[in-house]
Short mmCIF file of C-alpha atoms in Angstrom, two decimals:
data_model
loop_
_atom_site.label_atom_id
_atom_site.label_comp_id
_atom_site.label_asym_id
_atom_site.label_seq_id
_atom_site.Cartn_x
_atom_site.Cartn_y
_atom_site.Cartn_z
CA MET A 1 8.12 54.12 -2.64
CA SER A 2 11.75 53.76 -1.68
CA ASN A 3 14.21 51.52 -3.48
CA PRO A 4 14.12 48.07 -1.80
CA PHE A 5 17.85 47.55 -2.37
CA THR A 6 18.75 50.55 -0.23
CA MET A 7 16.40 49.56 2.59
CA LYS A 8 18.15 48.25 5.71
CA SER A 9 15.83 45.29 6.13
CA TRP A 10 13.00 43.37 4.53
CA SER A 11 10.20 41.55 6.31
CA PRO A 12 11.07 37.98 7.41
CA ARG A 13 8.32 36.58 5.21
CA VAL A 14 9.67 38.32 2.10
CA VAL A 15 13.19 37.10 2.89
CA GLY A 16 11.95 33.56 3.61
CA PHE A 17 9.97 33.48 0.38
CA GLY A 18 13.04 34.77 -1.48
CA ILE A 19 15.25 32.03 -0.04
CA GLY A 20 12.61 29.43 -0.99
CA VAL A 21 12.52 30.70 -4.57
CA LEU A 22 16.33 30.77 -4.61
CA SER A 23 16.21 27.05 -3.71
CA TRP A 24 14.07 26.41 -6.81
CA PHE A 25 16.65 28.32 -8.84
CA ALA A 26 19.54 26.27 -7.41
CA PHE A 27 17.78 22.97 -8.08
CA ALA A 28 16.57 24.02 -11.55
CA THR A 29 19.81 25.54 -12.87
CA ALA A 30 22.52 23.45 -11.19
CA ASN A 31 20.66 20.57 -9.51
CA SER A 32 22.25 21.85 -6.29
CA HIS A 33 21.01 23.20 -2.98
CA LEU A 34 21.86 25.96 -0.52
CA ALA A 35 24.55 24.62 1.82
CA ILE A 36 27.55 26.06 3.61
CA THR A 37 29.63 23.76 5.79
CA LEU A 38 30.53 21.11 3.20
CA GLN A 39 32.64 23.87 1.63
CA TYR A 40 34.47 24.61 4.90
CA GLU A 41 35.22 20.90 5.01
CA HIS A 42 36.44 20.92 1.41
CA ILE A 43 38.74 23.87 2.10
CA ALA A 44 40.24 21.91 5.02
CA ALA A 45 40.50 18.74 2.92
CA MET A 46 42.24 20.50 0.03
CA ALA A 47 44.66 22.01 2.56
CA GLN A 48 45.42 18.53 3.92
CA MET A 49 46.03 17.19 0.39
CA ILE A 50 48.55 19.96 -0.21
CA LEU A 51 50.18 20.23 3.23
CA ALA A 52 50.06 16.64 4.45
CA PRO A 53 49.68 14.29 1.46
CA ASP A 54 50.91 11.31 3.52
CA ALA A 55 48.18 11.78 6.11
CA ALA A 56 45.64 12.28 3.30
CA ALA A 57 46.72 8.98 1.71
CA THR A 58 45.65 6.96 4.77
CA ASN A 59 42.54 9.06 5.52
CA ARG A 60 39.31 7.21 4.76
CA TYR A 61 37.62 10.61 4.39
CA TYR A 62 38.46 10.92 0.70
CA ALA A 63 37.13 7.49 -0.32
CA VAL A 64 33.92 7.90 1.69
CA ARG A 65 33.19 11.37 0.31
CA ALA A 66 34.05 10.32 -3.27
CA GLN A 67 31.62 7.43 -3.00
CA ALA A 68 28.88 9.90 -2.00
CA GLY A 69 29.86 12.22 -4.86
CA LEU A 70 31.06 14.83 -2.35
CA GLU A 71 34.81 14.92 -3.02
CA PRO A 72 36.67 18.22 -2.50
CA LYS A 73 36.72 20.34 -5.65
CA ILE A 74 36.41 23.87 -6.95
CA ASP A 75 32.71 23.86 -7.67
CA TRP A 76 29.27 25.51 -7.55
CA TYR A 77 29.21 25.12 -3.75
CA LEU A 78 32.56 26.80 -3.14
CA MET A 79 31.48 29.73 -5.31
CA LEU A 80 28.20 29.88 -3.38
CA LEU A 81 30.19 30.44 -0.18
CA VAL A 82 32.19 33.27 -1.79
CA GLY A 83 28.93 34.72 -3.09
CA VAL A 84 27.34 34.84 0.38
CA PHE A 85 30.17 37.10 1.56
CA ILE A 86 29.85 39.37 -1.49
CA GLY A 87 26.03 39.47 -1.32
CA ALA A 88 26.03 40.56 2.33
CA LEU A 89 28.78 43.10 1.62
CA LEU A 90 26.75 44.51 -1.27
CA SER A 91 23.48 44.62 0.65
CA SER A 92 25.02 46.34 3.68
CA ARG A 93 26.90 48.84 1.48
CA LEU A 94 23.77 49.78 -0.46
CA SER A 95 21.80 50.45 2.71
CA GLY A 96 24.64 51.78 4.85
CA ASP A 97 23.92 49.02 7.36
CA ARG A 98 27.61 48.25 7.98
CA SER A 99 28.90 46.74 11.18
CA CYS A 100 32.39 46.73 12.65
CA ILE A 101 31.33 45.12 15.89
CA SER A 102 33.79 43.01 17.87
CA VAL A 103 31.96 42.66 21.18
CA PRO A 104 28.15 42.67 20.85
CA PRO A 105 26.16 44.44 23.62
CA LEU A 106 24.71 41.21 25.07
CA TRP A 107 28.18 39.64 25.28
CA ARG A 108 29.61 42.79 26.85
CA TRP A 109 26.88 42.84 29.51
CA ARG A 110 27.63 39.24 30.50
CA PHE A 111 31.34 38.75 29.85
CA GLY A 112 32.87 42.22 29.77
CA GLU A 113 34.54 44.40 27.16
CA SER A 114 37.55 42.20 26.36
CA THR A 115 37.89 41.78 22.60
CA ALA A 116 40.39 38.93 23.10
CA LYS A 117 37.89 37.02 25.21
CA ARG A 118 35.10 37.52 22.68
CA PHE A 119 37.33 36.49 19.76
CA ALA A 120 38.55 33.38 21.60
CA ALA A 121 34.94 32.37 22.31
CA ALA A 122 33.87 33.14 18.73
CA PHE A 123 36.70 30.99 17.38
CA ALA A 124 35.95 28.08 19.74
CA GLY A 125 32.19 28.37 19.20
CA GLY A 126 32.63 28.40 15.43
CA ALA A 127 34.90 25.36 15.57
CA LEU A 128 32.54 23.38 17.80
CA MET A 129 29.53 24.33 15.68
CA VAL A 130 31.02 23.28 12.34
CA LEU A 131 32.56 20.11 13.76
CA GLY A 132 29.02 19.22 14.83
CA ALA A 133 27.58 20.24 11.48
CA ARG A 134 30.07 18.08 9.58
CA ILE A 135 29.47 15.05 11.83
CA ALA A 136 25.72 15.39 11.20
CA GLY A 137 26.13 16.35 7.53
CA GLY A 138 24.79 19.90 7.45
CA CYS A 139 24.01 23.20 9.15
CA THR A 140 21.17 25.71 9.32
CA SER A 141 21.34 25.95 5.52
CA GLY A 142 22.12 22.39 4.41
CA HIS A 143 19.84 20.71 6.96
CA GLY A 144 17.74 23.59 8.32
CA ILE A 145 16.52 24.82 4.93
CA SER A 146 17.61 22.53 2.08
CA GLY A 147 17.22 19.18 3.84
CA THR A 148 13.97 20.06 5.58
CA LEU A 149 12.39 21.31 2.34
CA GLN A 150 13.26 17.92 0.82
CA LEU A 151 11.57 16.39 3.91
CA ALA A 152 14.73 14.46 4.93
CA VAL A 153 14.51 12.63 8.28
CA GLN A 154 18.13 13.46 9.20
CA SER A 155 17.50 17.17 8.59
CA TRP A 156 14.25 17.49 10.57
CA THR A 157 15.59 15.60 13.58
CA PHE A 158 18.86 17.56 13.42
CA ILE A 159 17.36 21.02 13.22
CA VAL A 160 14.84 20.45 16.04
CA LEU A 161 17.51 19.04 18.37
CA ALA A 162 20.17 21.60 17.37
CA PHE A 163 17.77 24.51 17.93
CA SER A 164 16.76 23.09 21.34
CA ALA A 165 20.41 22.67 22.35
CA ALA A 166 21.18 26.22 21.18
CA VAL A 167 18.26 27.69 23.17
CA ALA A 168 19.30 25.75 26.29
CA THR A 169 22.93 26.92 25.93
CA ALA A 170 21.87 30.53 25.38
CA PHE A 171 19.76 30.52 28.55
CA LEU A 172 22.61 28.87 30.50
CA LEU A 173 25.04 31.53 29.29
CA PHE A 174 22.86 34.63 29.56
CA GLY A 175 19.71 33.77 31.49
CA LYS A 176 16.42 35.60 31.13
CA GLY A 177 18.16 38.90 31.94
CA GLY A 178 19.93 38.66 28.58
CA ARG A 179 16.66 39.42 26.85
CA ASN A 180 17.10 43.09 27.76
CA TYR A 181 20.20 43.26 25.57
CA VAL A 182 18.99 41.73 22.29
CA MET B 1 45.25 18.92 -8.64
CA PHE B 2 41.56 19.48 -7.91
CA GLU B 3 38.67 19.02 -10.25
CA VAL B 4 37.32 22.39 -11.39
CA GLU B 5 33.73 22.61 -12.61
CA SER B 6 32.62 24.43 -15.76
CA PRO B 7 32.72 28.24 -15.72
CA VAL B 8 28.95 28.31 -16.19
CA ASN B 9 28.41 26.26 -13.04
CA LEU B 10 30.89 28.37 -11.10
CA ALA B 11 29.14 31.56 -12.24
CA LEU B 12 25.74 30.13 -11.28
CA GLY B 13 27.08 29.21 -7.84
CA LEU B 14 28.48 32.69 -7.34
CA LEU B 15 25.23 34.31 -8.48
CA THR B 16 23.13 32.10 -6.20
CA GLY B 17 25.50 32.85 -3.32
CA ILE B 18 25.30 36.61 -3.87
CA ALA B 19 21.49 36.42 -3.80
CA PHE B 20 21.63 34.25 -0.67
CA GLY B 21 24.01 36.60 1.17
CA PHE B 22 21.94 39.60 0.08
CA LEU B 23 18.76 38.00 1.45
CA LEU B 24 20.40 36.97 4.73
CA GLN B 25 21.67 40.51 5.27
CA LYS B 26 18.31 42.08 4.41
CA GLY B 27 16.67 39.59 6.76
CA ARG B 28 18.90 40.90 9.62
CA VAL B 29 20.05 37.34 10.37
CA ALA B 30 23.70 38.23 9.66
CA LYS B 31 23.61 39.94 13.08
CA TYR B 32 24.59 38.45 16.46
CA GLN B 33 21.73 40.43 17.98
CA THR B 34 19.08 38.71 15.85
CA ILE B 35 20.44 35.17 16.30
CA LEU B 36 20.74 35.52 20.10
CA GLY B 37 17.36 37.27 20.17
CA GLN B 38 15.95 34.10 18.64
CA LEU B 39 17.82 31.75 20.97
CA LEU B 40 16.57 33.71 23.99
CA LEU B 41 13.07 33.38 22.47
CA LYS B 42 12.50 37.11 22.19
CA ASP B 43 12.93 37.96 18.49
CA TRP B 44 11.32 35.39 16.16
CA THR B 45 12.79 36.78 12.90
CA THR B 46 15.08 33.80 12.25
CA PHE B 47 12.32 31.26 12.83
CA LYS B 48 9.90 33.11 10.55
CA ILE B 49 12.45 33.29 7.75
CA MET B 50 13.24 29.60 8.06
CA ILE B 51 9.71 28.23 8.08
CA THR B 52 8.70 30.47 5.15
CA ALA B 53 11.76 29.37 3.18
CA ILE B 54 11.12 25.69 3.93
CA ILE B 55 7.50 25.63 2.77
CA THR B 56 8.15 27.82 -0.28
CA GLY B 57 11.16 25.74 -1.28
CA SER B 58 9.40 22.45 -0.64
CA VAL B 59 6.52 23.10 -3.05
CA GLY B 60 8.77 24.23 -5.90
CA VAL B 61 11.48 21.63 -5.45
CA TYR B 62 9.03 18.70 -5.27
CA LEU B 63 7.31 20.05 -8.43
CA LEU B 64 10.71 20.18 -10.18
CA VAL B 65 11.50 16.65 -9.04
CA GLU B 66 8.14 15.33 -10.26
CA ARG B 67 8.77 16.87 -13.67
CA GLY B 68 12.20 15.24 -13.77
CA ALA B 69 13.95 18.63 -13.77
CA ALA B 70 15.90 18.01 -10.55
CA THR B 71 16.83 15.21 -8.17
CA LEU B 72 16.59 15.17 -4.40
CA ASP B 73 19.96 15.31 -2.67
CA PHE B 74 20.21 15.06 1.10
CA TRP B 75 22.10 13.36 3.93
CA PRO B 76 21.20 9.78 4.99
CA PHE B 77 19.63 9.25 8.41
CA GLN B 78 22.49 8.46 10.79
CA PRO B 79 21.04 8.74 14.32
CA ALA B 80 24.34 8.87 16.28
CA ALA B 81 25.81 11.47 13.91
CA MET B 82 22.59 13.48 14.13
CA LEU B 83 22.52 13.40 17.96
CA ILE B 84 26.20 14.24 18.56
CA GLY B 85 26.31 16.73 15.70
CA ALA B 86 23.18 18.59 16.79
CA LEU B 87 24.36 18.96 20.40
CA LEU B 88 27.81 20.27 19.39
CA PHE B 89 26.22 22.51 16.77
CA GLY B 90 23.69 24.01 19.17
CA ALA B 91 26.24 24.69 21.91
CA GLY B 92 28.69 26.26 19.45
CA LEU B 93 25.98 28.36 17.81
CA ALA B 94 24.91 29.90 21.13
CA VAL B 95 28.52 30.82 21.97
CA LEU B 96 29.39 32.26 18.55
CA GLY B 97 26.03 33.86 17.79
CA TYR B 98 26.19 33.29 14.02
CA CYS B 99 25.39 30.09 12.14
CA PRO B 100 27.72 28.95 9.34
CA GLY B 101 25.92 30.81 6.53
CA THR B 102 24.96 33.88 8.51
CA GLY B 103 28.51 33.99 9.93
CA MET B 104 29.89 34.33 6.41
CA ALA B 105 27.20 36.97 5.73
CA GLY B 106 28.06 38.69 9.04
CA ALA B 107 31.70 38.81 7.95
CA GLY B 108 30.52 40.39 4.67
CA GLU B 109 28.57 42.95 6.68
CA GLY B 110 31.79 43.80 8.51
CA SER B 111 31.38 42.21 11.94
CA ARG B 112 34.82 41.37 13.30
CA ASP B 113 33.65 38.61 15.62
CA ALA B 114 31.92 36.90 12.68
CA MET B 115 35.22 36.95 10.75
CA VAL B 116 36.99 35.27 13.66
CA GLY B 117 34.07 32.83 13.84
CA VAL B 118 34.57 31.85 10.19
CA LEU B 119 38.23 31.03 10.91
CA GLY B 120 37.04 28.88 13.82
CA MET B 121 34.53 27.17 11.51
CA ILE B 122 37.22 26.18 9.01
CA THR B 123 39.26 24.86 11.94
CA GLY B 124 36.28 22.80 13.15
CA ALA B 125 35.85 21.35 9.66
CA ALA B 126 39.58 20.56 9.62
CA VAL B 127 39.18 18.57 12.85
CA LEU B 128 36.53 16.43 11.10
CA VAL B 129 38.82 15.83 8.10
CA VAL B 130 41.96 15.08 10.13
CA ALA B 131 40.20 12.88 12.69
CA TYR B 132 37.86 11.25 10.17
CA ASN B 133 39.09 7.66 10.74
CA VAL B 134 38.38 8.04 14.48
CA LEU B 135 35.08 9.92 14.18
CA GLU B 136 33.43 7.78 11.48
CA PRO B 137 32.74 4.71 13.68
CA VAL B 138 31.29 7.00 16.39
CA ALA B 139 29.04 8.78 13.87
CA LEU B 140 27.76 5.45 12.56
CA ALA B 141 27.37 3.83 16.01
CA LEU B 142 23.59 3.71 15.59
CA GLY B 143 23.76 2.71 11.95
CA ASP B 144 23.08 4.31 8.59
CA TRP B 145 19.40 4.10 7.66
CA GLY B 146 19.97 5.39 4.14
CA LYS B 147 18.51 8.44 2.40
CA VAL B 148 15.05 8.40 3.91
CA THR B 149 12.39 11.12 3.85
CA VAL B 150 9.52 11.70 6.27
CA PRO B 151 6.83 10.68 3.70
CA GLU B 152 8.76 7.49 2.88
CA MET B 153 8.97 6.64 6.55
CA LEU B 154 5.24 7.27 7.06
CA GLY B 155 4.31 5.57 3.78
CA SER B 156 2.46 8.65 2.51
CA SER B 157 2.68 10.96 -0.49
CA PRO B 158 5.10 13.88 -0.12
CA TRP B 159 2.19 16.20 -0.99
CA THR B 160 0.26 15.09 2.11
CA ILE B 161 3.25 16.08 4.25
CA ILE B 162 3.76 19.33 2.36
CA ALA B 163 0.07 20.23 2.80
CA ALA B 164 0.29 19.52 6.54
CA LEU B 165 3.49 21.55 6.73
CA ALA B 166 1.88 24.48 4.88
CA LEU B 167 -0.98 24.46 7.37
CA ALA B 168 1.44 24.34 10.32
CA VAL B 169 3.53 27.20 8.90
CA GLY B 170 0.41 29.30 8.29
CA VAL B 171 -0.82 28.74 11.85
CA MET B 172 2.60 29.51 13.37
CA LEU B 173 3.01 32.73 11.37
CA ALA B 174 -0.49 33.84 12.38
CA LEU B 175 0.13 33.03 16.06
CA LEU B 176 3.48 34.85 16.01
CA ALA B 177 1.87 37.89 14.39
CA ARG B 178 -0.77 37.92 17.13
CA TYR B 179 1.82 37.44 19.87
CA GLU B 180 3.96 40.26 18.49
CA SER B 181 1.09 42.70 18.14
CA GLY B 182 0.25 41.90 21.79
CA GLN B 183 3.88 42.56 22.72
CA SER B 184 4.02 45.92 20.95
CA ARG B 185 0.70 46.99 22.49
CA ALA B 186 2.07 46.12 25.92
CA HIS B 187 5.22 48.02 25.03
CA VAL B 188 3.46 51.29 24.20
CA GLY B 189 1.20 50.78 27.17
CA TRP B 190 -2.15 50.51 25.42
CA THR B 191 -5.03 49.18 27.47
CA PHE B 192 -7.98 47.15 26.24
#
């Protein structure tokens, strides 16, 4: 039997089970849950505190987050975000499944080879996505996995609607013909 | 200037993150291809990972909570925030092709467009912080219903919901397995 760490992929059920067990670990050892976008928000908030302290002083953001116990700090969550990068780097190095892709095949088929165009869209898409996540209070991890497993109403309604909106947008952008490129 | 948590907590966070990133990469969801394959309803990998993670996590976390070893921690139900946030999120996700966690994992795997996406994500979060005073009233336009769970809303035990969820996940995984074996048979041209 080959070494699982050097395999390029594991079955979705094994990975899903692993992420579920990792949630137990996070709750049991740190009373925390898998989440991503709160940290992006904290990075931005800490930047505002340093670069624009006057604007930060009149920003209700800090009082509201502090009241919810979610004030910006160097914490478990921020390290989790760093860890995700390292974990994926490690996994892809061990299996040789590295990518240096700039323009994925589906994108190229629909929008051409321009790297600048793809990067501009990736930047805008990422910005729109996380603005939405922070308005709603979570993303595919914070709502889609951690909130749903806690059976939160906000998380279940969010993930169903977000997934539907993403499917609709994908079909608008690429149509059924796009299926031949994924 | 900022509060810094204990080294033990920071190390635990890093360790958990490394395991999470490792699993995402092994699950192939750090790839644009897999995310768009899901959104175009062709490749169900992402969905299968998510529903398996949810039901596995749910059982363990509710057991921990019942034993007093952990506390639930989730976002309150804010319908306007949920509606606006989900629509922006979905549209952005389809354009970028990585979600926030898998984008960070995709950057770790080396994908250049995922790295640019992460910079965009931090910018999007900055918009929320900078425009918070303006966005807050919009997000709360339909009220804040507090931290409410599905079993609380239905007046049932969480275990009833978890049992129903387990059944639903089992059925969906079985149906997907059947659908996919049908697909691959069609692909190699087998006849019945």
